[in-house]
């Protein structure tokens, strides 16, 4: 089951890589949130506990409803254009991603021989981290950077589930809060920037330094 | 001298003597007659050579045995005979083409007698090269081959591009010979012998053995044109006379492959990293070779890049063989080397076909730019058909020979994955997909070449298109070989199998190569051919019944279609070329005037070589700067040089003194 | 041996006979889903009969390539069809390594179709030919990443054996097969010039791929081209359906039932996909195909490293 969810997770990553619309990023974030929530829910099918359900529920609330909504609101408020404005061709980006994923899978397979870990979620999470970084590297729009950051964070989540079956709940909740605050701050910052400058591109930020 | 009297050897030696004898006929005053008689004698010599090669043990049912001639200087074992066979087989059609090709130069009053002499030396030295058994002799042949090729290449020496291209060739040849000297001296150092038959070195014996492998890979790899070292091919091929380009691409770069295979025999078995190195370099050569080819407009340059691709495919086969040898798997070894060897033969055949075909076209149209060609199928039907056969074959498409060797290589991949489970299947699958991708690109490229050159309407007006019987027969022989190997591969596969089981595989050999269901191919391909024929008859009958006529093509209502409105080669390949723009160094320039009364628009596109423009040229510019710094040393007075020599000798002897 | 050959011949006759009806069914589904009555499912047969009796018109600048290419196209596609298993029957041509022949024999058909298109000497055909060459290039890896990966996993290299090695006992293998079939579907859509890649019913020459290549053909030539495109669609349909045989229990009746229901089901899927999607921009098609390839790679990676 974990593997199937990991496949879906990776498919959503591929979609993020090939799409050229900002809206699609938000949709993918939602889908990934649902996948992660289900993934966290799996252990509780067999032995139900009310405390265990807190984390998936919060995750669902934050990742599927709050953050995407907030991003959508920012997009609407600031009237951001729909295209993502990549810096490299999509056709080149996808092979880079595929190649990195192959390397990651091979590497994590080697790692799994010495340590106790679940290869597929581990590698998928790792790929999500790398792809998140790629997105921040290769895209111009700030709002897309936020999405890339969130994908990276999702990757860390998946990564975490693979390394240890039960991470301390407080830590997970802490990261969630962290992310939420970061996104919130980014939104406010974007608002401020839009008041000062006309565009929302990373190139404009270059003018900020003195 | 007993070995000279052996009946085989008599024919063998006679063949070389006849070939050499042809030089005598050059003394005839009339250039046409001299050309004709020299070539006839040369052809007879080559035919004798081919017969003696074919009657050797490799091609008969007997057990293979190696023969030594001239007290070990020449040794005829499986690999040598196979490559000798390739050289002679391809040299015959090329020499036939020589008849008509050089006519043109006689009209231009060029020194064709010199050309013939160098061509002759090139042929003979190449033949000796592949059968040489002694390192110094091998190097002499190598040098003779290189330099005679250079001298023959500069037939049109006043053109600037010829000077430039031939200089590229000459400079890289120097690098090769430098590397090969070190290579053979190291081998001599390790074994204490100059004879190839004494070289058997275990890879684990010392740190120097990997160096030997790398040296051979670089030295022979430059000659063969693997990807980082390929830059001289697209420079030298286009400017060489077509006869020579065919020989270069068909035969001469194969000597690099020969060298690598020989080195493998010295070191057998090699460790696995050699296999991976070979595979990675080869797949890059294959993919980017054909991709570069797609971006070219110069037909001969395009074909030169295709040589890089095909050398890549051969290298893939060799890589599989190396992996098989490292893991001691005869099945994999047989399939890998088998594919490589058969593809070497196949490539020699169809590449010389394509070069000769393009040579005929270029000579008639006086341009190498395919954007100016078109509609030639109506002018020269046979050349179009032969060229088409060559194109289908080089794209690796059934039913011709290219498919057979690629099929063996594919089977090799499948077998490797099957025998060595673990993570091999994934990696092998990547290579399979890479190879399939190469096939797709080759299809795109050769449909482009064929359709732009031969189909459609004439873009540039052709006054008269002259083809001679020599053109047609030399192309016909090669095309026939393509068809024969494609439809009936068993005997060729048998020969290749024999070469490998006798020289490459240690221990139990495998019959995996022969066990492929070759009969299926014969049956399927013949039935395809037959049913196409039958359907064609039916079609003609139906057309008689319901009528057939020709009418102008649909122009969407526009009446004045002219040939320049046809789809061009650059637009055909545009979509594929813009994907790896930065690697191909592909530039497009479009100028469209948007005034009320539009002026003529302009479009140009060109691609440079990445390695050439980004690495080689900057490197040499840097060297030039560096050398410029010490230019003050170069004086006109000869006494300075004597002084320098003295200083150098002193330094050397001091070093030698301290070393000992 | 004799019975096997007979079965092989029957299955190829079935493929040749049913192929136009399959295309007719897809069109019918599409018509119903878009709220039209649509042509009867026999319409392709009528079309073929009509074309058969028409006068052949060749373009003025065409050469022997245009004459021979339609025939070659049909023959090679029939050869490819002869390698496919229908039901549990062994196909007519089945030997070790026939997946390579299968992929390359389709390449032969493509080669000549592109040449025949360029033979006309018109820019419209040139455009179609260039697109066909480009997209086919990106479609080729998908085939090897799906069928090829099953082949690598099972160690078999014949289409019939590969499909019979599918054992739906392991959950991760089941997922693997399902995702493979998705990739093959995307491949089929591309190769057969169906909706997200090419619009078979478009009216503008500039936006066509397959249709524009045969723009200047008519009569018997067009008959051959049309018929071979129907066969091609059905070939990919069979490739797709073959994933879903429960190969562990072999029975002829079951095979036939699954074959029929699978084909009908596939027409539904094709109809729905063609209704709800619009044609992609030409620029985005390689990306779409690369996406399918990426799915294949991912699928294989995950399958291989599942413990």
PDB file of N, CA and C in Angstrom, chain A residues 85-158:
ATOM      1  N   UNK A  85       6.680  30.657 -15.939  1.00  0.00           N
ATOM      2  CA  UNK A  85       7.925  31.262 -16.406  1.00  0.00           C
ATOM      3  C   UNK A  85       9.169  30.499 -15.973  1.00  0.00           C
ATOM      4  N   UNK A  86       9.406  29.363 -16.621  1.00  0.00           N
ATOM      5  CA  UNK A  86      10.596  28.582 -16.279  1.00  0.00           C
ATOM      6  C   UNK A  86      11.843  29.224 -16.860  1.00  0.00           C
ATOM      7  N   UNK A  87      12.998  28.884 -16.291  1.00  0.00           N
ATOM      8  CA  UNK A  87      14.251  29.384 -16.864  1.00  0.00           C
ATOM      9  C   UNK A  87      14.894  28.377 -17.792  1.00  0.00           C
ATOM     10  N   UNK A  88      14.500  27.091 -17.688  1.00  0.00           N
ATOM     11  CA  UNK A  88      14.999  26.129 -18.675  1.00  0.00           C
ATOM     12  C   UNK A  88      13.817  25.430 -19.303  1.00  0.00           C
ATOM     13  N   UNK A  89      14.072  24.813 -20.490  1.00  0.00           N
ATOM     14  CA  UNK A  89      12.993  24.140 -21.206  1.00  0.00           C
ATOM     15  C   UNK A  89      12.448  22.984 -20.369  1.00  0.00           C
ATOM     16  N   UNK A  90      11.139  22.785 -20.460  1.00  0.00           N
ATOM     17  CA  UNK A  90      10.523  21.655 -19.758  1.00  0.00           C
ATOM     18  C   UNK A  90      11.124  20.339 -20.235  1.00  0.00           C
ATOM     19  N   UNK A  91      11.413  20.293 -21.555  1.00  0.00           N
ATOM     20  CA  UNK A  91      11.928  19.053 -22.141  1.00  0.00           C
ATOM     21  C   UNK A  91      13.288  18.694 -21.557  1.00  0.00           C
ATOM     22  N   UNK A  92      14.026  19.690 -21.116  1.00  0.00           N
ATOM     23  CA  UNK A  92      15.326  19.415 -20.522  1.00  0.00           C
ATOM     24  C   UNK A  92      15.155  19.109 -19.037  1.00  0.00           C
ATOM     25  N   UNK A  93      14.192  19.796 -18.426  1.00  0.00           N
ATOM     26  CA  UNK A  93      13.978  19.636 -16.992  1.00  0.00           C
ATOM     27  C   UNK A  93      13.574  18.210 -16.655  1.00  0.00           C
ATOM     28  N   UNK A  94      12.628  17.649 -17.455  1.00  0.00           N
ATOM     29  CA  UNK A  94      12.127  16.310 -17.143  1.00  0.00           C
ATOM     30  C   UNK A  94      13.231  15.252 -17.174  1.00  0.00           C
ATOM     31  N   UNK A  95      14.074  15.209 -18.209  1.00  0.00           N
ATOM     32  CA  UNK A  95      15.171  14.239 -18.166  1.00  0.00           C
ATOM     33  C   UNK A  95      16.097  14.425 -16.978  1.00  0.00           C
ATOM     34  N   UNK A  96      16.345  15.692 -16.598  1.00  0.00           N
ATOM     35  CA  UNK A  96      17.198  15.916 -15.423  1.00  0.00           C
ATOM     36  C   UNK A  96      16.556  15.270 -14.207  1.00  0.00           C
ATOM     37  N   UNK A  97      15.245  15.494 -14.079  1.00  0.00           N
ATOM     38  CA  UNK A  97      14.530  14.939 -12.927  1.00  0.00           C
ATOM     39  C   UNK A  97      14.581  13.416 -12.953  1.00  0.00           C
ATOM     40  N   UNK A  98      14.338  12.848 -14.149  1.00  0.00           N
ATOM     41  CA  UNK A  98      14.341  11.386 -14.249  1.00  0.00           C
ATOM     42  C   UNK A  98      15.708  10.841 -13.848  1.00  0.00           C
ATOM     43  N   UNK A  99      16.754  11.482 -14.379  1.00  0.00           N
ATOM     44  CA  UNK A  99      18.105  11.002 -14.073  1.00  0.00           C
ATOM     45  C   UNK A  99      18.376  11.076 -12.579  1.00  0.00           C
ATOM     46  N   UNK A 100      17.977  12.212 -11.948  1.00  0.00           N
ATOM     47  CA  UNK A 100      18.236  12.322 -10.513  1.00  0.00           C
ATOM     48  C   UNK A 100      17.467  11.258  -9.750  1.00  0.00           C
ATOM     49  N   UNK A 101      16.237  10.972 -10.208  1.00  0.00           N
ATOM     50  CA  UNK A 101      15.451   9.975  -9.497  1.00  0.00           C
ATOM     51  C   UNK A 101      16.089   8.603  -9.590  1.00  0.00           C
ATOM     52  N   UNK A 102      16.624   8.295 -10.774  1.00  0.00           N
ATOM     53  CA  UNK A 102      17.272   6.987 -10.911  1.00  0.00           C
ATOM     54  C   UNK A 102      18.443   6.890  -9.949  1.00  0.00           C
ATOM     55  N   UNK A 103      19.236   7.955  -9.898  1.00  0.00           N
ATOM     56  CA  UNK A 103      20.388   7.962  -8.988  1.00  0.00           C
ATOM     57  C   UNK A 103      19.916   7.802  -7.547  1.00  0.00           C
ATOM     58  N   UNK A 104      18.847   8.538  -7.193  1.00  0.00           N
ATOM     59  CA  UNK A 104      18.352   8.479  -5.819  1.00  0.00           C
ATOM     60  C   UNK A 104      17.884   7.076  -5.473  1.00  0.00           C
ATOM     61  N   UNK A 105      17.142   6.467  -6.415  1.00  0.00           N
ATOM     62  CA  UNK A 105      16.644   5.118  -6.128  1.00  0.00           C
ATOM     63  C   UNK A 105      17.790   4.140  -5.964  1.00  0.00           C
ATOM     64  N   UNK A 106      18.766   4.226  -6.851  1.00  0.00           N
ATOM     65  CA  UNK A 106      19.907   3.304  -6.739  1.00  0.00           C
ATOM     66  C   UNK A 106      20.632   3.542  -5.415  1.00  0.00           C
ATOM     67  N   UNK A 107      20.822   4.828  -5.083  1.00  0.00           N
ATOM     68  CA  UNK A 107      21.557   5.147  -3.850  1.00  0.00           C
ATOM     69  C   UNK A 107      20.803   4.652  -2.634  1.00  0.00           C
ATOM     70  N   UNK A 108      19.486   4.869  -2.615  1.00  0.00           N
ATOM     71  CA  UNK A 108      18.768   4.463  -1.412  1.00  0.00           C
ATOM     72  C   UNK A 108      18.685   2.948  -1.317  1.00  0.00           C
ATOM     73  N   UNK A 109      18.729   2.289  -2.477  1.00  0.00           N
ATOM     74  CA  UNK A 109      18.770   0.823  -2.425  1.00  0.00           C
ATOM     75  C   UNK A 109      20.055   0.363  -1.768  1.00  0.00           C
ATOM     76  N   UNK A 110      21.149   1.036  -2.101  1.00  0.00           N
ATOM     77  CA  UNK A 110      22.423   0.672  -1.477  1.00  0.00           C
ATOM     78  C   UNK A 110      22.378   0.972   0.022  1.00  0.00           C
ATOM     79  N   UNK A 111      21.795   2.149   0.350  1.00  0.00           N
ATOM     80  CA  UNK A 111      21.680   2.532   1.766  1.00  0.00           C
ATOM     81  C   UNK A 111      20.872   1.517   2.558  1.00  0.00           C
ATOM     82  N   UNK A 112      19.820   1.020   1.926  1.00  0.00           N
ATOM     83  CA  UNK A 112      18.894   0.155   2.663  1.00  0.00           C
ATOM     84  C   UNK A 112      19.550  -1.151   3.080  1.00  0.00           C
ATOM     85  N   UNK A 113      20.680  -1.465   2.453  1.00  0.00           N
ATOM     86  CA  UNK A 113      21.342  -2.714   2.821  1.00  0.00           C
ATOM     87  C   UNK A 113      21.978  -2.600   4.207  1.00  0.00           C
ATOM     88  N   UNK A 114      22.452  -1.395   4.533  1.00  0.00           N
ATOM     89  CA  UNK A 114      23.133  -1.255   5.813  1.00  0.00           C
ATOM     90  C   UNK A 114      22.198  -0.781   6.925  1.00  0.00           C
ATOM     91  N   UNK A 115      21.169  -0.046   6.568  1.00  0.00           N
ATOM     92  CA  UNK A 115      20.273   0.428   7.619  1.00  0.00           C
ATOM     93  C   UNK A 115      18.855  -0.056   7.374  1.00  0.00           C
ATOM     94  N   UNK A 116      18.070   0.099   8.421  1.00  0.00           N
ATOM     95  CA  UNK A 116      16.690  -0.350   8.356  1.00  0.00           C
ATOM     96  C   UNK A 116      15.842   0.761   7.773  1.00  0.00           C
ATOM     97  N   UNK A 117      15.495   0.672   6.510  1.00  0.00           N
ATOM     98  CA  UNK A 117      14.561   1.678   5.998  1.00  0.00           C
ATOM     99  C   UNK A 117      13.769   1.136   4.823  1.00  0.00           C
ATOM    100  N   UNK A 118      12.671   1.795   4.600  1.00  0.00           N
ATOM    101  CA  UNK A 118      11.753   1.377   3.553  1.00  0.00           C
ATOM    102  C   UNK A 118      12.151   2.115   2.267  1.00  0.00           C
ATOM    103  N   UNK A 119      12.663   1.384   1.280  1.00  0.00           N
ATOM    104  CA  UNK A 119      13.319   2.032   0.144  1.00  0.00           C
ATOM    105  C   UNK A 119      12.390   2.984  -0.611  1.00  0.00           C
ATOM    106  N   UNK A 120      11.188   2.498  -0.937  1.00  0.00           N
ATOM    107  CA  UNK A 120      10.352   3.257  -1.864  1.00  0.00           C
ATOM    108  C   UNK A 120       9.914   4.601  -1.268  1.00  0.00           C
ATOM    109  N   UNK A 121       9.311   4.638  -0.072  1.00  0.00           N
ATOM    110  CA  UNK A 121       8.947   5.952   0.475  1.00  0.00           C
ATOM    111  C   UNK A 121      10.171   6.827   0.705  1.00  0.00           C
ATOM    112  N   UNK A 122      11.253   6.196   1.148  1.00  0.00           N
ATOM    113  CA  UNK A 122      12.475   6.951   1.383  1.00  0.00           C
ATOM    114  C   UNK A 122      12.927   7.651   0.110  1.00  0.00           C
ATOM    115  N   UNK A 123      13.018   6.846  -0.966  1.00  0.00           N
ATOM    116  CA  UNK A 123      13.507   7.412  -2.225  1.00  0.00           C
ATOM    117  C   UNK A 123      12.525   8.427  -2.786  1.00  0.00           C
ATOM    118  N   UNK A 124      11.212   8.152  -2.646  1.00  0.00           N
ATOM    119  CA  UNK A 124      10.238   9.115  -3.161  1.00  0.00           C
ATOM    120  C   UNK A 124      10.355  10.426  -2.415  1.00  0.00           C
ATOM    121  N   UNK A 125      10.486  10.328  -1.088  1.00  0.00           N
ATOM    122  CA  UNK A 125      10.622  11.531  -0.296  1.00  0.00           C
ATOM    123  C   UNK A 125      11.869  12.306  -0.669  1.00  0.00           C
ATOM    124  N   UNK A 126      12.935  11.559  -0.834  1.00  0.00           N
ATOM    125  CA  UNK A 126      14.208  12.168  -1.210  1.00  0.00           C
ATOM    126  C   UNK A 126      14.052  12.890  -2.561  1.00  0.00           C
ATOM    127  N   UNK A 127      13.396  12.197  -3.509  1.00  0.00           N
ATOM    128  CA  UNK A 127      13.199  12.815  -4.831  1.00  0.00           C
ATOM    129  C   UNK A 127      12.397  14.096  -4.696  1.00  0.00           C
ATOM    130  N   UNK A 128      11.372  14.056  -3.824  1.00  0.00           N
ATOM    131  CA  UNK A 128      10.549  15.257  -3.655  1.00  0.00           C
ATOM    132  C   UNK A 128      11.403  16.408  -3.139  1.00  0.00           C
ATOM    133  N   UNK A 129      12.316  16.104  -2.222  1.00  0.00           N
ATOM    134  CA  UNK A 129      13.188  17.164  -1.707  1.00  0.00           C
ATOM    135  C   UNK A 129      14.009  17.762  -2.846  1.00  0.00           C
ATOM    136  N   UNK A 130      14.612  16.836  -3.644  1.00  0.00           N
ATOM    137  CA  UNK A 130      15.467  17.309  -4.735  1.00  0.00           C
ATOM    138  C   UNK A 130      14.660  18.112  -5.756  1.00  0.00           C
ATOM    139  N   UNK A 131      13.458  17.587  -6.076  1.00  0.00           N
ATOM    140  CA  UNK A 131      12.647  18.281  -7.085  1.00  0.00           C
ATOM    141  C   UNK A 131      12.196  19.637  -6.561  1.00  0.00           C
ATOM    142  N   UNK A 132      11.880  19.698  -5.260  1.00  0.00           N
ATOM    143  CA  UNK A 132      11.533  20.984  -4.651  1.00  0.00           C
ATOM    144  C   UNK A 132      12.650  21.988  -4.835  1.00  0.00           C
ATOM    145  N   UNK A 133      13.867  21.518  -4.589  1.00  0.00           N
ATOM    146  CA  UNK A 133      15.014  22.421  -4.758  1.00  0.00           C
ATOM    147  C   UNK A 133      15.160  22.838  -6.218  1.00  0.00           C
ATOM    148  N   UNK A 134      14.994  21.855  -7.110  1.00  0.00           N
ATOM    149  CA  UNK A 134      15.069  22.167  -8.543  1.00  0.00           C
ATOM    150  C   UNK A 134      14.064  23.244  -8.915  1.00  0.00           C
ATOM    151  N   UNK A 135      12.827  23.071  -8.388  1.00  0.00           N
ATOM    152  CA  UNK A 135      11.779  24.027  -8.763  1.00  0.00           C
ATOM    153  C   UNK A 135      12.172  25.427  -8.310  1.00  0.00           C
ATOM    154  N   UNK A 136      12.721  25.504  -7.102  1.00  0.00           N
ATOM    155  CA  UNK A 136      13.143  26.830  -6.629  1.00  0.00           C
ATOM    156  C   UNK A 136      14.269  27.371  -7.506  1.00  0.00           C
ATOM    157  N   UNK A 137      15.125  26.436  -7.964  1.00  0.00           N
ATOM    158  CA  UNK A 137      16.248  26.888  -8.790  1.00  0.00           C
ATOM    159  C   UNK A 137      15.809  27.370 -10.166  1.00  0.00           C
ATOM    160  N   UNK A 138      14.910  26.583 -10.788  1.00  0.00           N
ATOM    161  CA  UNK A 138      14.650  26.798 -12.213  1.00  0.00           C
ATOM    162  C   UNK A 138      13.403  27.627 -12.517  1.00  0.00           C
ATOM    163  N   UNK A 139      12.735  28.145 -11.519  1.00  0.00           N
ATOM    164  CA  UNK A 139      11.531  28.934 -11.796  1.00  0.00           C
ATOM    165  C   UNK A 139      11.734  30.369 -11.340  1.00  0.00           C
ATOM    166  N   UNK A 140      10.991  31.264 -11.994  1.00  0.00           N
ATOM    167  CA  UNK A 140      11.214  32.665 -11.688  1.00  0.00           C
ATOM    168  C   UNK A 140      10.238  33.202 -10.644  1.00  0.00           C
ATOM    169  N   UNK A 141       8.988  32.735 -10.719  1.00  0.00           N
ATOM    170  CA  UNK A 141       7.944  33.353  -9.888  1.00  0.00           C
ATOM    171  C   UNK A 141       8.119  33.030  -8.415  1.00  0.00           C
ATOM    172  N   UNK A 142       7.868  34.029  -7.584  1.00  0.00           N
ATOM    173  CA  UNK A 142       8.014  33.812  -6.145  1.00  0.00           C
ATOM    174  C   UNK A 142       6.980  32.835  -5.611  1.00  0.00           C
ATOM    175  N   UNK A 143       5.767  32.914  -6.120  1.00  0.00           N
ATOM    176  CA  UNK A 143       4.697  32.060  -5.611  1.00  0.00           C
ATOM    177  C   UNK A 143       5.016  30.592  -5.915  1.00  0.00           C
ATOM    178  N   UNK A 144       5.692  30.394  -7.064  1.00  0.00           N
ATOM    179  CA  UNK A 144       6.098  29.031  -7.416  1.00  0.00           C
ATOM    180  C   UNK A 144       7.189  28.564  -6.466  1.00  0.00           C
ATOM    181  N   UNK A 145       8.010  29.497  -6.046  1.00  0.00           N
ATOM    182  CA  UNK A 145       9.040  29.140  -5.063  1.00  0.00           C
ATOM    183  C   UNK A 145       8.407  28.636  -3.778  1.00  0.00           C
ATOM    184  N   UNK A 146       7.337  29.290  -3.384  1.00  0.00           N
ATOM    185  CA  UNK A 146       6.634  28.852  -2.180  1.00  0.00           C
ATOM    186  C   UNK A 146       6.141  27.424  -2.372  1.00  0.00           C
ATOM    187  N   UNK A 147       5.563  27.161  -3.567  1.00  0.00           N
ATOM    188  CA  UNK A 147       5.078  25.806  -3.854  1.00  0.00           C
ATOM    189  C   UNK A 147       6.234  24.820  -3.828  1.00  0.00           C
ATOM    190  N   UNK A 148       7.350  25.202  -4.419  1.00  0.00           N
ATOM    191  CA  UNK A 148       8.520  24.321  -4.417  1.00  0.00           C
ATOM    192  C   UNK A 148       8.957  24.012  -2.997  1.00  0.00           C
ATOM    193  N   UNK A 149       8.932  25.030  -2.173  1.00  0.00           N
ATOM    194  CA  UNK A 149       9.302  24.838  -0.771  1.00  0.00           C
ATOM    195  C   UNK A 149       8.353  23.855  -0.099  1.00  0.00           C
ATOM    196  N   UNK A 150       7.060  23.981  -0.401  1.00  0.00           N
ATOM    197  CA  UNK A 150       6.078  23.083   0.213  1.00  0.00           C
ATOM    198  C   UNK A 150       6.270  21.645  -0.269  1.00  0.00           C
ATOM    199  N   UNK A 151       6.596  21.499  -1.549  1.00  0.00           N
ATOM    200  CA  UNK A 151       6.852  20.149  -2.068  1.00  0.00           C
ATOM    201  C   UNK A 151       8.046  19.551  -1.351  1.00  0.00           C
ATOM    202  N   UNK A 152       9.062  20.368  -1.154  1.00  0.00           N
ATOM    203  CA  UNK A 152      10.256  19.947  -0.412  1.00  0.00           C
ATOM    204  C   UNK A 152       9.860  19.469   0.981  1.00  0.00           C
ATOM    205  N   UNK A 153       8.969  20.229   1.591  1.00  0.00           N
ATOM    206  CA  UNK A 153       8.537  19.891   2.946  1.00  0.00           C
ATOM    207  C   UNK A 153       7.766  18.568   2.944  1.00  0.00           C
ATOM    208  N   UNK A 154       6.899  18.389   1.932  1.00  0.00           N
ATOM    209  CA  UNK A 154       6.191  17.113   1.801  1.00  0.00           C
ATOM    210  C   UNK A 154       7.177  15.968   1.702  1.00  0.00           C
ATOM    211  N   UNK A 155       8.243  16.224   0.939  1.00  0.00           N
ATOM    212  CA  UNK A 155       9.276  15.200   0.795  1.00  0.00           C
ATOM    213  C   UNK A 155       9.871  14.840   2.135  1.00  0.00           C
ATOM    214  N   UNK A 156      10.161  15.857   2.943  1.00  0.00           N
ATOM    215  CA  UNK A 156      10.734  15.588   4.261  1.00  0.00           C
ATOM    216  C   UNK A 156       9.771  14.727   5.087  1.00  0.00           C
ATOM    217  N   UNK A 157       8.502  15.014   4.935  1.00  0.00           N
ATOM    218  CA  UNK A 157       7.486  14.243   5.654  1.00  0.00           C
ATOM    219  C   UNK A 157       7.545  12.768   5.276  1.00  0.00           C
ATOM    220  N   UNK A 158       7.531  12.532   3.977  1.00  0.00           N
ATOM    221  CA  UNK A 158       7.535  11.159   3.482  1.00  0.00           C
ATOM    222  C   UNK A 158       8.823  10.462   3.895  1.00  0.00           C
TER     223      UNK A 158
END
